[in-house]
PDB file of C-alpha atoms in Angstrom:
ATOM      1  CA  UNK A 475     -58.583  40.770  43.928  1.00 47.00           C
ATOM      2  CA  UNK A 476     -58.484  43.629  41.534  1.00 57.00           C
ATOM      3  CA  UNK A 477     -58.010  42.051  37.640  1.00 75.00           C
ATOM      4  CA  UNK A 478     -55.403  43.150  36.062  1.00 80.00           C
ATOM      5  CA  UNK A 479     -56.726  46.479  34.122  1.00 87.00           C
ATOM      6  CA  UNK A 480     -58.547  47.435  37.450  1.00 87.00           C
ATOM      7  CA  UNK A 481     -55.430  47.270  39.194  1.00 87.00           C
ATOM      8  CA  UNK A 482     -53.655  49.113  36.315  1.00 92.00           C
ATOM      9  CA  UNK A 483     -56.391  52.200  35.910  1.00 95.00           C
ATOM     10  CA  UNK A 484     -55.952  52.427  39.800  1.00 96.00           C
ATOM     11  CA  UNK A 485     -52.590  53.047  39.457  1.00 94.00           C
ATOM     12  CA  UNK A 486     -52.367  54.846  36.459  1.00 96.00           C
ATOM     13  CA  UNK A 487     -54.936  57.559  37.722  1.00 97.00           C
ATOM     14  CA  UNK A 488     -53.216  58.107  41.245  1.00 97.00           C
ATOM     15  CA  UNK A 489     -49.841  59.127  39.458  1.00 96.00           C
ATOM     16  CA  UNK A 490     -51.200  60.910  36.197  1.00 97.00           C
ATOM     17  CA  UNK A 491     -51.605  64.128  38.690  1.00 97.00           C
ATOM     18  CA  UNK A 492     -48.844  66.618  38.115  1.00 97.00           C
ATOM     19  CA  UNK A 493     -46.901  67.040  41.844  1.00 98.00           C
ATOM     20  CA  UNK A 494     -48.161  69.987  43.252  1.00 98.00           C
ATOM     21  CA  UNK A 495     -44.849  72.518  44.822  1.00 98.00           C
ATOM     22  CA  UNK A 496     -44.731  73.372  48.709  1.00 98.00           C
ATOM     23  CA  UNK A 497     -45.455  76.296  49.716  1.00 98.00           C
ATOM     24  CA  UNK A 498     -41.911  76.186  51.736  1.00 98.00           C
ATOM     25  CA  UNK A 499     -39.456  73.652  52.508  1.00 98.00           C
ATOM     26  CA  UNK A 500     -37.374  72.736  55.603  1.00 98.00           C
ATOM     27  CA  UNK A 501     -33.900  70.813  56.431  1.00 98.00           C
ATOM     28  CA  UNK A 502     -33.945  68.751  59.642  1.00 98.00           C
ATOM     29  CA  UNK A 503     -30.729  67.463  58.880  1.00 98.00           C
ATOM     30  CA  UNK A 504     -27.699  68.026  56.213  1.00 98.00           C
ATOM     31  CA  UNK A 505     -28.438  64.962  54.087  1.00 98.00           C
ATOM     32  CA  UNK A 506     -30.583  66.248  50.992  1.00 97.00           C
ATOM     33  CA  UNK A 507     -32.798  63.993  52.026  1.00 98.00           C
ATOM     34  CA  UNK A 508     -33.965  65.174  55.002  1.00 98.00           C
ATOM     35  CA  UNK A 509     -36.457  67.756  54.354  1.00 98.00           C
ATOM     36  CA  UNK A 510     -39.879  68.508  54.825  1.00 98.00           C
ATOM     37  CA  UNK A 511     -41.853  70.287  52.123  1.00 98.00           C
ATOM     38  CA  UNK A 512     -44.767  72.381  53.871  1.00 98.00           C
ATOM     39  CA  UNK A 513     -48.289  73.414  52.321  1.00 98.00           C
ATOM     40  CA  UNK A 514     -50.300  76.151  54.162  1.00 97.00           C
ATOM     41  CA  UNK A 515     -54.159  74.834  54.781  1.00 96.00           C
ATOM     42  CA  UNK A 516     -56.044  76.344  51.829  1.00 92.00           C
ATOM     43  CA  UNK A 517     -60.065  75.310  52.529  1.00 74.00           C
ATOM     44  CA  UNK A 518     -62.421  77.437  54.401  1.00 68.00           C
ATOM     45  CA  UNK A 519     -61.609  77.968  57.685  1.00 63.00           C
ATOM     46  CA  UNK A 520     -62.772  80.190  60.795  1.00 62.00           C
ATOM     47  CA  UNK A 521     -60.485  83.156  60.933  1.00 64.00           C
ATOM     48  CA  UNK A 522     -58.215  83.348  63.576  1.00 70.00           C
ATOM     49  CA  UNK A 523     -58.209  79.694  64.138  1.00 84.00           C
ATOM     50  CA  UNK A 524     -55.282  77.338  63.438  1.00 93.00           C
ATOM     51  CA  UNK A 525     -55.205  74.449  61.487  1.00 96.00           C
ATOM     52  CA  UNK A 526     -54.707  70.795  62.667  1.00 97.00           C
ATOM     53  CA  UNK A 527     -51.220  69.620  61.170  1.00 98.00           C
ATOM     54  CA  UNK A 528     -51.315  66.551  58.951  1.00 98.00           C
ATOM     55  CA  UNK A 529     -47.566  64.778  58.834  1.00 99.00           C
ATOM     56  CA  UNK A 530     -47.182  62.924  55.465  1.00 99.00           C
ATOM     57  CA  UNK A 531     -45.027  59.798  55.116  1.00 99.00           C
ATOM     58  CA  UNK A 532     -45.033  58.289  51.798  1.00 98.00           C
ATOM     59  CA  UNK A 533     -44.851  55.064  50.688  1.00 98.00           C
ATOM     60  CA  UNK A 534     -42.322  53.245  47.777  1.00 97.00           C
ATOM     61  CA  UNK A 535     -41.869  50.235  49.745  1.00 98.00           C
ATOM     62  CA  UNK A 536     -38.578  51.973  51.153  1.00 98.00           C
ATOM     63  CA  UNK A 537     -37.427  52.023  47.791  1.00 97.00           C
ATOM     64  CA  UNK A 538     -35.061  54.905  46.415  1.00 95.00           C
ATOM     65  CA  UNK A 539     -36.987  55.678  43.166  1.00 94.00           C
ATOM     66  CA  UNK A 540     -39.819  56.546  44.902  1.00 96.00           C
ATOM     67  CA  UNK A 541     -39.722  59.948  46.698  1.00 97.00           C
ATOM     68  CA  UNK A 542     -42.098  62.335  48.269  1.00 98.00           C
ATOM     69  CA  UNK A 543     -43.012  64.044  44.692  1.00 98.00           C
ATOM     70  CA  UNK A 544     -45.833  61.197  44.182  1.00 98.00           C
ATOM     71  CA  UNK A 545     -47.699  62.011  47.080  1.00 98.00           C
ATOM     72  CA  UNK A 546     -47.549  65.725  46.917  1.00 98.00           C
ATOM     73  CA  UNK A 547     -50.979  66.010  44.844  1.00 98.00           C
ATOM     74  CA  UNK A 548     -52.717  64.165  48.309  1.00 98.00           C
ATOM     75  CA  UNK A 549     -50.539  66.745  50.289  1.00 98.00           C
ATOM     76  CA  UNK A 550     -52.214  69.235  48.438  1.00 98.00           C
ATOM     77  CA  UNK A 551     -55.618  67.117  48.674  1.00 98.00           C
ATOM     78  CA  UNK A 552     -55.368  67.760  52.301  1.00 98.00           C
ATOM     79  CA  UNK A 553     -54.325  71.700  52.568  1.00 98.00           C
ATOM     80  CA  UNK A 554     -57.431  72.090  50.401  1.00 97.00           C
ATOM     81  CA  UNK A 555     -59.822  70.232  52.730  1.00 96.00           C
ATOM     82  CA  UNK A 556     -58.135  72.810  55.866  1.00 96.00           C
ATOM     83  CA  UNK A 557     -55.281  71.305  57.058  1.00 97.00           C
ATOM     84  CA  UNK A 558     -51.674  72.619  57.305  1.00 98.00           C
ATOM     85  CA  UNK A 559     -49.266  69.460  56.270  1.00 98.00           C
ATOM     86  CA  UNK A 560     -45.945  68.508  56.243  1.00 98.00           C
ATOM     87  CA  UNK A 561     -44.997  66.157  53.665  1.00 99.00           C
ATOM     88  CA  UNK A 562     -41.377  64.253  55.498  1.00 99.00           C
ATOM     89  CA  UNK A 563     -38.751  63.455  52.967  1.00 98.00           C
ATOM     90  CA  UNK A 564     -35.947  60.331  54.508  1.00 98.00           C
ATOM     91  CA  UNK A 565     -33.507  58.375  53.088  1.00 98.00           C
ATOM     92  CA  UNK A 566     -34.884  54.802  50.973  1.00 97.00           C
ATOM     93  CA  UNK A 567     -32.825  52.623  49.543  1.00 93.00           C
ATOM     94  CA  UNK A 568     -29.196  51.620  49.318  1.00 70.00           C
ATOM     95  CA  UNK A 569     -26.326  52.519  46.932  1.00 56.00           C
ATOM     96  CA  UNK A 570     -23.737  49.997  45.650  1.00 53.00           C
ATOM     97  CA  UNK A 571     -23.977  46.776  45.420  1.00 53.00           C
ATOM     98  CA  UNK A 572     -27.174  47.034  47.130  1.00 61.00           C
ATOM     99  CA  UNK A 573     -29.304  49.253  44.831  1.00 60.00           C
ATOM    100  CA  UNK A 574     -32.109  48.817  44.204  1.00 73.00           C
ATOM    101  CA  UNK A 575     -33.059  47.238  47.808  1.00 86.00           C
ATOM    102  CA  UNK A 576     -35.633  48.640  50.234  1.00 93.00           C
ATOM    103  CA  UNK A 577     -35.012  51.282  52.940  1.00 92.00           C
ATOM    104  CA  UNK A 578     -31.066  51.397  54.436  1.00 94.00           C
ATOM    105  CA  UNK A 579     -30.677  50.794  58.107  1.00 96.00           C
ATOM    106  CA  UNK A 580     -30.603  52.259  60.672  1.00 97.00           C
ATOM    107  CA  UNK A 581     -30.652  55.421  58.328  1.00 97.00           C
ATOM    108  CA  UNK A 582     -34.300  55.607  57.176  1.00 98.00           C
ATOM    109  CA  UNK A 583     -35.240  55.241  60.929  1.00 98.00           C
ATOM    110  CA  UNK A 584     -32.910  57.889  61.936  1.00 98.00           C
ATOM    111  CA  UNK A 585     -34.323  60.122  59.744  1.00 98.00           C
ATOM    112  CA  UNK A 586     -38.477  59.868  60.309  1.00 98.00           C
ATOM    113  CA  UNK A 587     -37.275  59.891  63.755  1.00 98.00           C
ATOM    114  CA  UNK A 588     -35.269  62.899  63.532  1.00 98.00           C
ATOM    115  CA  UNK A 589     -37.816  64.884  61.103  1.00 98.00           C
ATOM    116  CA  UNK A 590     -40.565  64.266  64.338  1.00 98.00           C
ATOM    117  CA  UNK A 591     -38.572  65.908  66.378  1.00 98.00           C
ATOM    118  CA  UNK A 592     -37.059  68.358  64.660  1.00 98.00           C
ATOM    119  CA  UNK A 593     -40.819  69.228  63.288  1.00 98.00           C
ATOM    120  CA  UNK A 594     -42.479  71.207  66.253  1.00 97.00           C
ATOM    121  CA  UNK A 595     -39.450  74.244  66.069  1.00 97.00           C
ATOM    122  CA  UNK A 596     -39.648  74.029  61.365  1.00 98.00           C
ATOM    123  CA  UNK A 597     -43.725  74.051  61.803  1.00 98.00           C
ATOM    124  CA  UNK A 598     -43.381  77.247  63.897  1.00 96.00           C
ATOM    125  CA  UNK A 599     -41.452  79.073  61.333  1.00 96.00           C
ATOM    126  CA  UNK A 600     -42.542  77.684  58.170  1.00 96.00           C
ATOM    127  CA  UNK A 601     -46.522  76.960  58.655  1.00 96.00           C
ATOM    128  CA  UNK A 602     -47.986  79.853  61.792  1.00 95.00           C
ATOM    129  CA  UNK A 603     -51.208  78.424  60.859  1.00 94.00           C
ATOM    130  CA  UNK A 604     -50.550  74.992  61.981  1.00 97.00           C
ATOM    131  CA  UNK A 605     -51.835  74.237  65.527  1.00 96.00           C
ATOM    132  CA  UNK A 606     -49.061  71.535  66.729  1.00 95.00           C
ATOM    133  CA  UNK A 607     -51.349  70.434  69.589  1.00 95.00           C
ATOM    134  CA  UNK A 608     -53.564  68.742  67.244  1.00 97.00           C
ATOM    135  CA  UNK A 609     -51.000  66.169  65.139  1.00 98.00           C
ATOM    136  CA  UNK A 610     -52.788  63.247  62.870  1.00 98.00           C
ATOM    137  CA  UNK A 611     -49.377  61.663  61.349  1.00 99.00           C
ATOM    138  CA  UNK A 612     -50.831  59.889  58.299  1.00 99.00           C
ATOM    139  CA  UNK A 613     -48.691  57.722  55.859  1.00 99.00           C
ATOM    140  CA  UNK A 614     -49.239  55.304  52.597  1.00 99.00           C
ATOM    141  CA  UNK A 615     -48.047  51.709  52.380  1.00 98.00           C
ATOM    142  CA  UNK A 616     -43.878  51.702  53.339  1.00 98.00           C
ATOM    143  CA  UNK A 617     -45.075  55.281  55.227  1.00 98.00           C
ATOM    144  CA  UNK A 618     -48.084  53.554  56.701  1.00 99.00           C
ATOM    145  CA  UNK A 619     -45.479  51.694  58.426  1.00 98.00           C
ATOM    146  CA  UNK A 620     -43.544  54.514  58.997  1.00 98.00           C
ATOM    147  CA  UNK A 621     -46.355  56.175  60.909  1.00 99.00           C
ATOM    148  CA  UNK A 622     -47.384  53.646  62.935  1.00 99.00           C
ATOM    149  CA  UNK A 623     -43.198  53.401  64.131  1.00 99.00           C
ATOM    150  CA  UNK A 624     -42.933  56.726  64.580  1.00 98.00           C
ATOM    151  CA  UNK A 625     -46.455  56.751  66.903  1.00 98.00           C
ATOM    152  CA  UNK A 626     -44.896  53.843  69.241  1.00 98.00           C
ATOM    153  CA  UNK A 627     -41.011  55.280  69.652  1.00 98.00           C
ATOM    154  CA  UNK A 628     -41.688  55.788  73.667  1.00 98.00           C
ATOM    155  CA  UNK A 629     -42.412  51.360  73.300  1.00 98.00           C
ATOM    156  CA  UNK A 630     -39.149  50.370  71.527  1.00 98.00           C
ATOM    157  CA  UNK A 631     -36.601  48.295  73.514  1.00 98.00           C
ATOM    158  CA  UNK A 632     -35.048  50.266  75.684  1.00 98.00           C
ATOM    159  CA  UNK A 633     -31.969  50.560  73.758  1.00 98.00           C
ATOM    160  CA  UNK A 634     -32.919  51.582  70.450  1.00 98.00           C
ATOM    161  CA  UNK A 635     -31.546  54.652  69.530  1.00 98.00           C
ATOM    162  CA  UNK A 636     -34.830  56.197  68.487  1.00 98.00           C
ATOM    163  CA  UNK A 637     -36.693  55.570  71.957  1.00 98.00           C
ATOM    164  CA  UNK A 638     -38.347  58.591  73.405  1.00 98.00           C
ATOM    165  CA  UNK A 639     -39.360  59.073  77.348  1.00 97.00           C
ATOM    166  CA  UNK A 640     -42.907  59.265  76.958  1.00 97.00           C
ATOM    167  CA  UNK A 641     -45.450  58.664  73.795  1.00 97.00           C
ATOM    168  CA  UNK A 642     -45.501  61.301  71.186  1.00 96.00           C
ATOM    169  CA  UNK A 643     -47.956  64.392  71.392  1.00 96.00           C
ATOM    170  CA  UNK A 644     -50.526  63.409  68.773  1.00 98.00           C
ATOM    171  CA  UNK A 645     -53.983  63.405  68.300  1.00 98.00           C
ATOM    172  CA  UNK A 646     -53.761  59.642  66.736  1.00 98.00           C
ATOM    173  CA  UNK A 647     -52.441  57.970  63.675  1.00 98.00           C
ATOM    174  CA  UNK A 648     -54.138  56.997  60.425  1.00 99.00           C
ATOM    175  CA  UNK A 649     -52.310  54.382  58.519  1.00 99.00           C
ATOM    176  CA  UNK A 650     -53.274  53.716  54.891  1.00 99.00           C
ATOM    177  CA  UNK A 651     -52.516  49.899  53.264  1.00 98.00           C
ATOM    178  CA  UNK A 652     -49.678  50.267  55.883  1.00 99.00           C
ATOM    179  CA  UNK A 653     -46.963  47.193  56.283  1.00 98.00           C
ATOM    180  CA  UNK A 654     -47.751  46.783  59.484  1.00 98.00           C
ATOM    181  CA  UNK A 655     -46.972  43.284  60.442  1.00 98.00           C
ATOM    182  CA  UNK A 656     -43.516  42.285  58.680  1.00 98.00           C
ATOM    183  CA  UNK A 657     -43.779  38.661  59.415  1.00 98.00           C
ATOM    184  CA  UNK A 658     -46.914  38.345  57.744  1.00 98.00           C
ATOM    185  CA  UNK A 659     -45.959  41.045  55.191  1.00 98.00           C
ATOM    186  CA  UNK A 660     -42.336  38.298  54.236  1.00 98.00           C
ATOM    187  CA  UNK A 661     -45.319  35.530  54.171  1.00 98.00           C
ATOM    188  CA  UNK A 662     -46.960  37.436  51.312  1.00 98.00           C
ATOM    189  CA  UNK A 663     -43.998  38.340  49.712  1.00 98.00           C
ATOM    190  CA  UNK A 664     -44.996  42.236  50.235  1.00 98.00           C
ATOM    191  CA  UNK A 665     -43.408  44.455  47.582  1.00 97.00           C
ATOM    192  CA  UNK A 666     -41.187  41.801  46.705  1.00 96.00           C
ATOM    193  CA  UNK A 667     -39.617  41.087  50.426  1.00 97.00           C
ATOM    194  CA  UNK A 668     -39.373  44.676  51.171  1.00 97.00           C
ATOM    195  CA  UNK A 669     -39.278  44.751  54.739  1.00 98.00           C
ATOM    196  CA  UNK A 670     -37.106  41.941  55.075  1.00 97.00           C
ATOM    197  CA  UNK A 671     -34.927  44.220  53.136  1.00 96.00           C
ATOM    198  CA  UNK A 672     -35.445  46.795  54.919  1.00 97.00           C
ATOM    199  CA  UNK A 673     -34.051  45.130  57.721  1.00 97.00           C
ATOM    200  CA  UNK A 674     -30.859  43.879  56.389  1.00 95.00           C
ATOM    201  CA  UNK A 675     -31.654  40.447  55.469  1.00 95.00           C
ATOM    202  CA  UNK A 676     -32.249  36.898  56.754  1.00 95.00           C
ATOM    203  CA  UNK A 677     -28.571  37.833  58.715  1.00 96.00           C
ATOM    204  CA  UNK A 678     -30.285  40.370  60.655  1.00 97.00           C
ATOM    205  CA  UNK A 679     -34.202  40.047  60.144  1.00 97.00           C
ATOM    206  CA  UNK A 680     -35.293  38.875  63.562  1.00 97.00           C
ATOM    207  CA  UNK A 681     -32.787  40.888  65.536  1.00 98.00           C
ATOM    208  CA  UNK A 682     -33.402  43.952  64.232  1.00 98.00           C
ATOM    209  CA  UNK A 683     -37.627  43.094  64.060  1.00 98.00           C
ATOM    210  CA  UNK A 684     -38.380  44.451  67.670  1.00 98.00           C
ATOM    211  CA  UNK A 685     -37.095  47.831  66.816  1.00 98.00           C
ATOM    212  CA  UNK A 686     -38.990  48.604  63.469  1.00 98.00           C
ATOM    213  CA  UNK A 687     -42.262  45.942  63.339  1.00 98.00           C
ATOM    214  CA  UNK A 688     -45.370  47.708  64.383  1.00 98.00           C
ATOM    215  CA  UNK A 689     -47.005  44.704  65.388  1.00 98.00           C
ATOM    216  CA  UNK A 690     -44.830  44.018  68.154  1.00 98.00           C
ATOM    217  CA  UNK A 691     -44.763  47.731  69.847  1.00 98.00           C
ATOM    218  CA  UNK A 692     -48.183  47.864  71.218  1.00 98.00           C
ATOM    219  CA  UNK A 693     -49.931  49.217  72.629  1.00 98.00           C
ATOM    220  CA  UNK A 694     -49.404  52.509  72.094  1.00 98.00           C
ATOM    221  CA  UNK A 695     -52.247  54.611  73.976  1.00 98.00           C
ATOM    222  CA  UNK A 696     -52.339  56.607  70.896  1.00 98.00           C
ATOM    223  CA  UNK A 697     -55.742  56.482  68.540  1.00 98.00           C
ATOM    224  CA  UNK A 698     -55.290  54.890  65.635  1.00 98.00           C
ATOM    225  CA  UNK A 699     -57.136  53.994  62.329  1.00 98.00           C
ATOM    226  CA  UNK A 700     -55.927  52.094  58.959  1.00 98.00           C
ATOM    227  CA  UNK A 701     -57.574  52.446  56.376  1.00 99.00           C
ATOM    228  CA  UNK A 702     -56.964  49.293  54.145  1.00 98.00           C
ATOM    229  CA  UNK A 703     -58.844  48.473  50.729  1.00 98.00           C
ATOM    230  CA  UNK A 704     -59.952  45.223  50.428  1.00 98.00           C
ATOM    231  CA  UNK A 705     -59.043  44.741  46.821  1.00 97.00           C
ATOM    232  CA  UNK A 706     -55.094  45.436  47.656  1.00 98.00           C
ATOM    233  CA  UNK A 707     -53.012  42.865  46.096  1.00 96.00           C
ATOM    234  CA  UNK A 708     -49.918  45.523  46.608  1.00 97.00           C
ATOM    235  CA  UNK A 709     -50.287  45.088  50.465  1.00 98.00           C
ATOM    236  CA  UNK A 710     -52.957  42.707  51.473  1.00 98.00           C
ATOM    237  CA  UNK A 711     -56.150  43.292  53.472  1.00 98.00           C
ATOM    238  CA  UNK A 712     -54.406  40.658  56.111  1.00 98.00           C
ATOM    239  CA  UNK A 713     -51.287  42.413  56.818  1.00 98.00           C
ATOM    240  CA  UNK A 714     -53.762  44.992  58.156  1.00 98.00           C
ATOM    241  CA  UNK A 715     -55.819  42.771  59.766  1.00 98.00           C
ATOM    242  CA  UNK A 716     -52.955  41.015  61.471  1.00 98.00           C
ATOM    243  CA  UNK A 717     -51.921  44.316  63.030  1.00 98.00           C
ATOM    244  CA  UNK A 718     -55.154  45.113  64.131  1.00 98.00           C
ATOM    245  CA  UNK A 719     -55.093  41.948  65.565  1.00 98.00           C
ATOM    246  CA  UNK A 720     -52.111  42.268  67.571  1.00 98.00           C
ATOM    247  CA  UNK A 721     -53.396  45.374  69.138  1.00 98.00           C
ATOM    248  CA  UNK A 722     -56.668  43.778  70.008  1.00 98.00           C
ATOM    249  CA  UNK A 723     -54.474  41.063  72.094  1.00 98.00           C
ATOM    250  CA  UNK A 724     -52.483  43.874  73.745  1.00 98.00           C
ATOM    251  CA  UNK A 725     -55.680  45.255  75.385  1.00 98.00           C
ATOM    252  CA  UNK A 726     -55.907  48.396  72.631  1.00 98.00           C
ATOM    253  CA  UNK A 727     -58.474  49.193  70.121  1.00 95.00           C
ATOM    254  CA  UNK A 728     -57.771  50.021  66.269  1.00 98.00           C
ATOM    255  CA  UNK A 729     -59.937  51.187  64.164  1.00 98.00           C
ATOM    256  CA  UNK A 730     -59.785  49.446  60.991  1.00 98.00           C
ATOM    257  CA  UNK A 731     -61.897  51.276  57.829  1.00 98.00           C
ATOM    258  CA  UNK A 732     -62.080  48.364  54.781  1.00 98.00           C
ATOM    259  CA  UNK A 733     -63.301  49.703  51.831  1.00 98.00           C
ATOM    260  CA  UNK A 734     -64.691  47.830  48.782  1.00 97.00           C
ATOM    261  CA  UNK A 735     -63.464  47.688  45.447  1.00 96.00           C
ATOM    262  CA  UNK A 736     -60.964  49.190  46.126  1.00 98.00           C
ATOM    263  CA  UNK A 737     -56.872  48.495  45.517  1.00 98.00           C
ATOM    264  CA  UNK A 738     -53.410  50.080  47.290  1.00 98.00           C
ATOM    265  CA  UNK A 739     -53.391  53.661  45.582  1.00 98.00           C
ATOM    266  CA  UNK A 740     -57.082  55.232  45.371  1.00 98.00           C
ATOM    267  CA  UNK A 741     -56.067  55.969  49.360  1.00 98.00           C
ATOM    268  CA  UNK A 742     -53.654  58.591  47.958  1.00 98.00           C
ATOM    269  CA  UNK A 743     -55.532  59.767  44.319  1.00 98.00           C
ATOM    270  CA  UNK A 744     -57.245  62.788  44.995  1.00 98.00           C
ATOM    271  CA  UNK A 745     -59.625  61.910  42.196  1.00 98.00           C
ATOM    272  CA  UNK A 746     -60.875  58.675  44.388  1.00 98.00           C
ATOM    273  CA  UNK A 747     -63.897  58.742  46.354  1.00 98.00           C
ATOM    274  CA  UNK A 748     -61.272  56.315  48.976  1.00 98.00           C
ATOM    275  CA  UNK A 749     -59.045  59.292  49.337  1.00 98.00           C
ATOM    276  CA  UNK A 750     -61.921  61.596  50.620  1.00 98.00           C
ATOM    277  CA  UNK A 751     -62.996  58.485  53.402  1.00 98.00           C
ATOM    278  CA  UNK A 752     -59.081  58.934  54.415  1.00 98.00           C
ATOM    279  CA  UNK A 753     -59.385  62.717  54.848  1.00 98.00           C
ATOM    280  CA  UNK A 754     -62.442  62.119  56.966  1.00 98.00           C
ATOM    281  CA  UNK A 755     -60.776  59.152  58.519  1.00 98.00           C
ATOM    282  CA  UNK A 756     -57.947  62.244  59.886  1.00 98.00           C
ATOM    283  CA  UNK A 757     -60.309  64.846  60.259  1.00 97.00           C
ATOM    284  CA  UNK A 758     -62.150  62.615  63.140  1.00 97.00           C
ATOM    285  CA  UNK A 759     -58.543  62.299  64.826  1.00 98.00           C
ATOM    286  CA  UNK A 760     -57.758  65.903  64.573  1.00 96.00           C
ATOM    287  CA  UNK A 761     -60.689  68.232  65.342  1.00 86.00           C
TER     288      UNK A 761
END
């Protein structure tokens, strides 16, 4: 485990980087929430050819307070390193009596859901460069979870609302400190019961657990890495683990990158040597 200044200069130097402004921004639905900003791939790149597309879902355990502006300087990260991204706003977090909790159902589904497949016709208009056919959808922590839920849709019970016919067209996944495994994450107390939240409560926490835990929708046929430091007190190395577990026992490989020394938000600093090992980690996945 990190110590406590560690921990703090981790943190402290992932958000001290101003967010960086999309190049364009998209609606995939009427809530203001449901947009997705778009940066055009700014490294060196063969001319002509188009881009793989990197799809951002950022972390906040679910949380309203934390939106997509903290992860816009890794957004960024990646368009300078060649790819085309598209950084996916949803809803987080409940108003009322419950504010303050993690994620609102089924609305925060409904939306990463809706942003996937609204994304192919936006990423056409807004981002020409982007080459659709080669899809890495990468997210942090609460979006690490997101990822790896919206990578195993065509798996949920077949009457969840968000269920697709067949698996989504991606190169592969890359999950970073993602919650994973939501029994093991309420174990830990991850991010103060997040997902439990997240799922309604004890009331509705193993009902609604089938439709949103990754650890029970595998396999997926669809390549897929986390990336997990092992000095993460925010999200465990073993929430990780347990996943990667799960998928072992379902007949499907995961790759699963541990780095040393290393806590829950170097993944996303640009000024980490961890966040250049993720890049890599997406670039292997999408060329």
């Amino acid at each position: 485990m990190p110590d406590d200044a560690a921990r703090a200069a981790e943190e402290e130097s992932a958000f001290s980087h101003p967010a960086v402004d999309p190049d364009s921004t998209a609606a995939y639905g009427d809530h203001p929430d449901q947009v997705i900003d778009f940066y055009v791939p700014r490294g060196e790149r063969v001319p002509g050819e188009a881009a793989p597309l990197v799809v951002v879902l950022h972390g906040g355990a679910w949380r309203a307070p934390y939106d997509r502006a903290h992860i816009t300087p890794f957004a960024d990260f990646l368009a300078r390193r060649g790819f085309a991204v598209a950084n996916v706003e949803y809803r987080r977090g409940a108003a009322g009596p419950q504010e303050g909790a993690a994620g609102r159902w089924p609305d925060t589904f409904d939306d990463v859901a809706a942003a996937l497949d609204a994304l192919p016709a936006l990423v056409r208009e807004a981002l020409p460069q982007a080459d659709p056919r080669r899809t890495v959808v990468t997210g942090h922590s609460a979006g690490g979870h997101l990822a790896l839920w919206a990578a195993a849709r065509h798996v949920l019970p077949k009457d969840a609302p968000w269920r697709t016919d067949a698996p989504a067209a991606l190169r592969g996944v890359v999950a970073l400190a993602p919650i994973a495994d939501f029994a093991v994450a309420e174990k830990l107390a991850v991010c103060g019961g997040a997902a439990g939240q997240l799922l309604g409560g004890e009331a509705t926490f193993a009902e609604r657990l089938p439709y949103a835990d990754p650890s029970l929708l595998l396999p997926t046929g669809i390549a897929t890495t986390l990336v997990q430091g092992r000095a993460d007190d925010v999200v465990p190395q073993a929430v990780a683990e347990s996943y990667a577990d799960a998928a072992a026992k379902s007949g499907e490989v995961v790759g699963l990158t541990l780095l040393e020394d290393v806590g829950h938000f170097p993944l996303i600093d640009p000024a980490a040597d961890a966040c250049a090992v993720v890049a890599e980690e997406i670039a292997q996945l999408a060329w």
